[in-house]
Short mmCIF file of C-alpha atoms in Angstrom, two decimals:
data_model
loop_
_atom_site.label_atom_id
_atom_site.label_comp_id
_atom_site.label_asym_id
_atom_site.label_seq_id
_atom_site.Cartn_x
_atom_site.Cartn_y
_atom_site.Cartn_z
CA ALA Q 1 -54.27 -46.38 -65.51
CA GLN Q 2 -53.51 -44.98 -62.67
CA THR Q 3 -55.54 -42.45 -60.72
CA ILE Q 4 -54.19 -39.46 -58.18
CA HIS Q 5 -57.12 -38.31 -55.52
CA GLN Q 6 -56.26 -36.28 -52.54
CA TRP Q 7 -58.13 -35.15 -49.63
CA PRO Q 8 -60.01 -33.26 -48.53
CA VAL Q 9 -60.36 -30.55 -51.63
CA ALA Q 10 -59.82 -27.33 -49.41
CA GLU Q 11 -59.50 -26.34 -45.39
CA ILE Q 12 -60.13 -23.70 -43.68
CA LYS Q 13 -58.26 -24.27 -40.24
CA ALA Q 14 -57.56 -21.91 -36.81
CA VAL Q 15 -53.58 -21.90 -36.21
CA GLY Q 16 -52.67 -24.14 -34.10
CA SER Q 17 -55.29 -26.98 -35.00
CA PRO Q 18 -53.95 -30.29 -36.08
CA LEU Q 19 -54.09 -30.61 -39.72
CA SER Q 20 -54.22 -33.93 -41.83
CA LEU Q 21 -54.16 -34.52 -45.66
CA GLY Q 22 -54.23 -37.46 -47.41
CA CYS Q 23 -53.76 -38.70 -50.92
CA THR Q 24 -53.81 -42.17 -52.67
CA ILE Q 25 -52.81 -43.37 -55.95
CA LYS Q 26 -54.82 -46.54 -57.77
CA GLY Q 27 -53.69 -48.68 -60.24
CA LYS Q 28 -50.12 -48.83 -59.39
CA SER Q 29 -47.86 -50.65 -57.13
CA SER Q 30 -45.04 -49.00 -55.17
CA PRO Q 31 -44.89 -45.96 -57.08
CA ASN Q 32 -42.63 -43.00 -55.25
CA LEU Q 33 -44.87 -40.98 -53.70
CA TYR Q 34 -44.27 -37.34 -53.08
CA TRP Q 35 -45.86 -33.46 -50.72
CA TYR Q 36 -44.80 -30.80 -52.85
CA TRP Q 37 -46.48 -26.99 -51.20
CA GLN Q 38 -47.04 -24.19 -53.47
CA ALA Q 39 -48.10 -20.63 -51.96
CA THR Q 40 -50.59 -18.69 -54.06
CA GLY Q 41 -48.78 -18.33 -57.40
CA GLY Q 42 -45.36 -19.64 -56.31
CA THR Q 43 -43.20 -22.06 -56.74
CA LEU Q 44 -43.31 -25.96 -55.72
CA GLN Q 45 -41.19 -26.42 -52.86
CA GLN Q 46 -40.54 -30.23 -52.24
CA LEU Q 47 -41.52 -31.06 -48.16
CA PHE Q 48 -41.29 -35.45 -48.31
CA TYR Q 49 -40.79 -38.01 -50.87
CA SER Q 50 -40.92 -41.46 -49.84
CA ILE Q 51 -40.41 -44.19 -52.18
CA THR Q 52 -41.91 -47.52 -50.00
CA VAL Q 53 -43.81 -48.23 -47.63
CA GLY Q 54 -42.97 -46.91 -43.78
CA GLN Q 55 -40.24 -44.71 -45.28
CA VAL Q 56 -40.16 -40.53 -45.85
CA GLU Q 57 -38.05 -38.19 -46.14
CA SER Q 58 -37.99 -34.91 -44.98
CA VAL Q 59 -36.53 -32.47 -47.74
CA VAL Q 60 -37.82 -29.11 -45.69
CA GLN Q 61 -37.93 -28.42 -42.13
CA LEU Q 62 -41.54 -26.68 -42.34
CA ASN Q 63 -43.02 -27.97 -38.46
CA LEU Q 64 -45.17 -30.47 -40.52
CA SER Q 65 -44.32 -34.52 -40.75
CA ALA Q 66 -44.95 -37.38 -43.46
CA SER Q 67 -46.35 -41.31 -43.18
CA ARG Q 68 -46.86 -43.43 -45.69
CA PRO Q 69 -48.93 -46.61 -43.85
CA LYS Q 70 -49.97 -48.15 -46.89
CA ASP Q 71 -48.08 -48.47 -50.54
CA ASP Q 72 -51.04 -46.58 -51.81
CA GLN Q 73 -51.47 -44.00 -49.52
CA PHE Q 74 -49.49 -40.46 -47.98
CA ILE Q 75 -50.52 -38.18 -44.93
CA LEU Q 76 -49.64 -35.28 -44.74
CA SER Q 77 -50.06 -33.64 -40.89
CA THR Q 78 -49.41 -31.63 -37.99
CA GLU Q 79 -50.62 -31.11 -34.19
CA LYS Q 80 -50.29 -27.13 -34.76
CA LEU Q 81 -50.75 -24.93 -37.28
CA LEU Q 82 -49.20 -22.26 -38.72
CA LEU Q 83 -50.31 -19.07 -40.21
CA SER Q 84 -47.37 -19.89 -42.99
CA HIS Q 85 -48.96 -23.50 -43.48
CA SER Q 86 -51.28 -21.63 -45.65
CA GLY Q 87 -51.06 -22.49 -49.16
CA PHE Q 88 -51.45 -25.13 -52.16
CA TYR Q 89 -50.74 -29.23 -50.64
CA LEU Q 90 -49.87 -31.34 -53.98
CA CYS Q 91 -49.42 -35.12 -53.88
CA ALA Q 92 -47.19 -36.62 -56.47
CA TRP Q 93 -46.38 -39.91 -57.57
CA SER Q 94 -43.17 -41.12 -60.89
CA LEU Q 95 -42.84 -44.70 -61.49
CA GLY Q 96 -39.42 -44.29 -60.63
CA ILE Q 97 -36.56 -42.33 -60.54
CA LEU Q 98 -36.86 -38.99 -61.21
CA SER Q 99 -34.50 -37.84 -63.79
CA ALA Q 100 -36.58 -40.58 -66.23
CA GLU Q 101 -40.05 -40.61 -64.65
CA THR Q 102 -42.64 -37.89 -65.32
CA LEU Q 103 -43.81 -36.73 -61.75
CA TYR Q 104 -47.58 -36.49 -62.17
CA PHE Q 105 -49.49 -34.46 -59.51
CA GLY Q 106 -53.41 -34.42 -57.63
CA SER Q 107 -55.40 -31.65 -58.05
CA GLY Q 108 -54.60 -30.40 -54.66
CA THR Q 109 -55.63 -29.04 -51.35
CA ARG Q 110 -55.89 -25.44 -50.46
CA LEU Q 111 -55.67 -24.70 -47.21
CA THR Q 112 -56.27 -21.80 -45.37
CA VAL Q 113 -54.83 -20.25 -41.45
CA LEU Q 114 -56.63 -17.96 -39.91
CA GLY H 1 -25.96 -25.88 -53.38
CA ASP H 2 -29.01 -26.44 -56.78
CA SER H 3 -30.87 -24.10 -57.81
CA VAL H 4 -33.11 -22.94 -61.50
CA THR H 5 -33.70 -19.82 -62.23
CA GLN H 6 -36.24 -17.96 -64.02
CA THR H 7 -35.81 -14.38 -64.87
CA GLU H 8 -39.33 -13.28 -65.91
CA GLY H 9 -41.67 -12.95 -63.40
CA LEU H 10 -44.04 -11.74 -65.87
CA VAL H 11 -44.84 -12.27 -69.64
CA THR H 12 -47.72 -10.50 -71.31
CA LEU H 13 -48.08 -11.57 -75.26
CA THR H 14 -50.32 -11.06 -77.95
CA LYS H 15 -51.47 -14.51 -79.51
CA GLY H 16 -49.43 -14.83 -82.48
CA LEU H 17 -46.51 -13.57 -81.02
CA PRO H 18 -43.66 -16.13 -80.36
CA VAL H 19 -42.09 -16.47 -76.53
CA MET H 20 -39.05 -17.39 -74.97
CA LEU H 21 -39.28 -18.07 -71.44
CA ASN H 22 -35.97 -18.14 -69.82
CA CYS H 23 -33.91 -21.26 -67.49
CA THR H 24 -30.79 -21.71 -66.46
CA TYR H 25 -29.53 -23.75 -63.97
CA GLN H 26 -27.01 -24.95 -61.80
CA THR H 27 -25.85 -28.40 -60.17
CA THR H 28 -22.86 -30.03 -59.64
CA TYR H 29 -24.24 -33.13 -60.86
CA SER H 30 -25.65 -34.76 -64.85
CA PRO H 31 -28.82 -32.11 -65.08
CA PHE H 32 -32.22 -33.93 -65.67
CA LEU H 33 -34.35 -30.52 -66.84
CA PHE H 34 -38.30 -30.22 -66.97
CA TRP H 35 -40.74 -27.50 -67.97
CA TYR H 36 -44.38 -27.86 -66.45
CA VAL H 37 -47.22 -26.17 -66.69
CA GLN H 38 -49.86 -25.04 -64.41
CA HIS H 39 -53.36 -23.46 -65.77
CA LEU H 40 -55.12 -21.51 -63.23
CA ASN H 41 -56.73 -23.52 -60.11
CA GLU H 42 -54.99 -26.92 -61.94
CA ALA H 43 -52.04 -29.70 -61.14
CA PRO H 44 -49.19 -29.05 -62.69
CA LYS H 45 -48.25 -30.69 -65.30
CA LEU H 46 -45.28 -32.39 -67.49
CA LEU H 47 -44.33 -30.23 -70.85
CA LEU H 48 -41.24 -31.09 -71.92
CA LYS H 49 -37.65 -32.82 -70.59
CA SER H 50 -34.33 -33.50 -71.58
CA SER H 51 -30.98 -34.67 -70.24
CA THR H 52 -29.68 -34.69 -73.95
CA ASP H 53 -27.19 -31.88 -74.28
CA ASN H 54 -28.34 -30.05 -77.18
CA LYS H 55 -30.71 -31.95 -79.00
CA ARG H 56 -34.08 -29.88 -79.40
CA THR H 57 -37.33 -31.84 -77.91
CA GLU H 58 -40.67 -30.62 -78.81
CA HIS H 59 -44.17 -31.23 -76.71
CA GLN H 60 -47.41 -29.48 -77.97
CA GLY H 61 -45.82 -26.67 -80.32
CA PHE H 62 -43.72 -26.10 -77.41
CA TYR H 63 -39.34 -27.04 -77.89
CA ALA H 64 -36.68 -26.12 -76.13
CA THR H 65 -33.11 -27.26 -75.96
CA LEU H 66 -30.49 -28.02 -72.51
CA HIS H 67 -26.64 -26.86 -73.65
CA LYS H 68 -24.82 -27.60 -70.80
CA SER H 69 -22.17 -24.80 -71.99
CA SER H 70 -24.62 -22.96 -70.61
CA SER H 71 -26.60 -24.21 -68.17
CA SER H 72 -29.61 -23.25 -69.55
CA PHE H 73 -32.66 -24.48 -70.79
CA HIS H 74 -35.02 -22.18 -72.60
CA LEU H 75 -38.58 -22.89 -73.69
CA GLN H 76 -39.81 -21.60 -76.61
CA LYS H 77 -43.31 -21.21 -78.95
CA SER H 78 -43.15 -19.76 -81.67
CA SER H 79 -47.19 -18.41 -82.20
CA VAL H 80 -49.13 -18.15 -78.52
CA GLN H 81 -52.25 -19.13 -78.48
CA LEU H 82 -54.89 -17.76 -75.61
CA SER H 83 -54.97 -21.47 -73.85
CA ASP H 84 -50.54 -21.09 -73.23
CA SER H 85 -51.97 -18.44 -70.31
CA ALA H 86 -50.34 -20.19 -67.52
CA LEU H 87 -47.42 -20.94 -64.87
CA TYR H 88 -44.51 -22.49 -66.86
CA PHE H 89 -42.17 -23.69 -64.06
CA CYS H 90 -38.94 -25.30 -65.11
CA ALA H 91 -37.36 -27.90 -62.32
CA LEU H 92 -34.29 -29.88 -62.09
CA ASN H 93 -33.37 -33.41 -61.15
CA GLN H 94 -30.24 -33.68 -59.23
CA GLY H 95 -28.24 -36.58 -60.90
CA GLY H 96 -31.14 -39.45 -60.36
CA SER H 97 -32.14 -37.86 -57.19
CA ALA H 98 -35.39 -37.76 -55.00
CA LYS H 99 -35.70 -34.26 -55.49
CA LEU H 100 -36.45 -31.75 -58.23
CA ILE H 101 -36.19 -28.71 -57.61
CA PHE H 102 -38.77 -25.70 -59.55
CA GLY H 103 -37.84 -22.36 -60.89
CA GLU H 104 -39.85 -19.17 -59.12
CA GLY H 105 -41.79 -20.01 -62.05
CA THR H 106 -42.93 -17.43 -65.38
CA LYS H 107 -46.54 -16.53 -65.60
CA LEU H 108 -47.94 -16.04 -69.27
CA THR H 109 -50.35 -14.12 -70.33
CA VAL H 110 -51.72 -14.22 -73.72
CA SER H 111 -54.53 -11.50 -75.22
CA SER H 112 -56.37 -10.86 -78.16
#
């Protein structure tokens, strides 16, 4: 069975500090990977997606970057946090294209920027 | 551009009553529609999905029918339970792309 692990579970960071969030998917080779952001009680905004190792596409510009250094790993980062970066970050995966496949979400990282 | 609209931000019901959560969409591509449910402090999970016009799809007592003529994919249940209290998102995939556009979400609160 496929599992998705996100880390850390929660972070409290200062404005201007760097950030690195990660997720690992086990039990599936070459998944499609996604990062989503959710304000408290708000909608899910797709940030990035990756179809294969080393290739990441940006969906929105939020002063964040993403990388896929390994087939099963997806990293979200920034060198300088803003207050607006606070929220819930969700990593997700799918077996194939989203029209046919379910999107499976990890348990998320709750980020508070002070 | 493509979009998803959920008109109700908050729906409050007594258990046992029926519910309908509205979802309309706009796209120039062939639409693929989804309903995801997110319980408090949990990750969203797929509830329903459809790309077939006028065909009802069901899961866990919830059902929805994609109507391309009206660009709608409303979520319904005949009798809500306390455990149905959650945030419900309608989502649109743009014709096989890697993008999934979510609506603003509808918070359903069921009381006894």
